[in-house]
Amino acid sequence: MLIVCPHCATLNRVPDDRLKDAPVCGQCGQEILPAAPVTLTDANFERFIAKSELPVLVDFWAEWCGPCKMMAPQFAQAATQLQGRAVLAKVDTDANPQVSVRSRIRSIPTLALYRGGQEVKRQSGVMPAQELVRWVGA
């Protein structure tokens, strides 16, 4: 399984049976499948989405957005539950306008699920953690 390190963007090969063993990056030594959402930016979004062989669920959000603040703990809880099966990531739309425009983000929070580098699902609005877990698995 190919996994992009969320810290240094190095591509790591991890055997499928080791995904639950907290694998670390061969370059920077940090955990590549953290139990918390990773931060994506204009600089690393495309590589992370395109190269990750695990599904990537992205929460497009903004600091000033009330529903986004309600969504944050639900998203973090889902990241813990999906660790090793999917990567959950967050993109601050104000700080990363290029990826927000390329992704055609019209409202926030918006969730987009990517598999094999392609967007396969999109949902706007707040979603509870259990529903997020089901949504990624469906």
XYZ file of C-alpha atoms in Angstrom, residues 26-94:
69
model
C 11.091 6.247 6.114
C 12.235 9.843 5.551
C 11.145 11.886 8.604
C 10.300 9.113 11.095
C 6.848 10.470 11.944
C 3.655 8.419 11.983
C 2.088 8.287 8.528
C -1.387 7.164 9.608
C -2.164 9.342 12.624
C -5.395 8.917 14.582
C -6.142 12.607 13.999
C -6.973 14.508 10.816
C -3.974 15.679 8.803
C -3.669 19.192 7.397
C -3.488 19.600 3.637
C -2.470 22.808 1.871
C -2.199 24.257 -1.616
C 1.367 22.886 -1.638
C 0.670 19.234 -0.734
C -2.992 18.560 -1.622
C -2.562 17.224 -5.173
C 0.301 14.839 -4.344
C -1.413 13.566 -1.206
C -4.709 12.830 -2.987
C -3.150 11.437 -6.172
C -0.622 9.102 -4.545
C -2.491 7.728 -1.514
C -3.852 4.238 -2.056
C -6.112 4.570 0.984
C -9.364 6.520 0.639
C -8.910 10.163 1.674
C -11.822 12.061 3.233
C -11.267 15.822 3.120
C -13.099 18.366 5.272
C -13.045 21.790 3.591
C -13.594 24.310 6.400
C -12.903 27.864 7.635
C -12.097 29.276 11.076
C -15.065 31.690 11.078
C -17.632 28.999 10.143
C -19.913 27.953 13.025
C -21.003 24.625 11.485
C -17.324 23.864 10.746
C -16.549 24.257 14.448
C -19.403 21.854 15.267
C -18.043 19.392 12.712
C -14.423 19.397 13.984
C -14.868 17.036 16.982
C -17.027 14.661 14.912
C -14.374 14.577 12.196
C -11.612 13.946 14.747
C -13.606 11.079 16.282
C -14.153 9.532 12.837
C -10.396 9.819 12.137
C -9.707 7.696 15.205
C -12.279 5.092 14.164
C -11.038 4.935 10.557
C -7.298 4.870 11.341
C -5.563 2.430 8.989
C -8.620 2.163 6.711
C -8.818 5.768 5.463
C -6.994 9.054 5.894
C -8.993 12.037 7.141
C -7.663 15.440 6.171
C -8.648 19.069 6.606
C -8.215 22.012 4.229
C -8.653 25.558 5.548
C -10.359 27.221 2.568
C -9.260 30.734 3.575
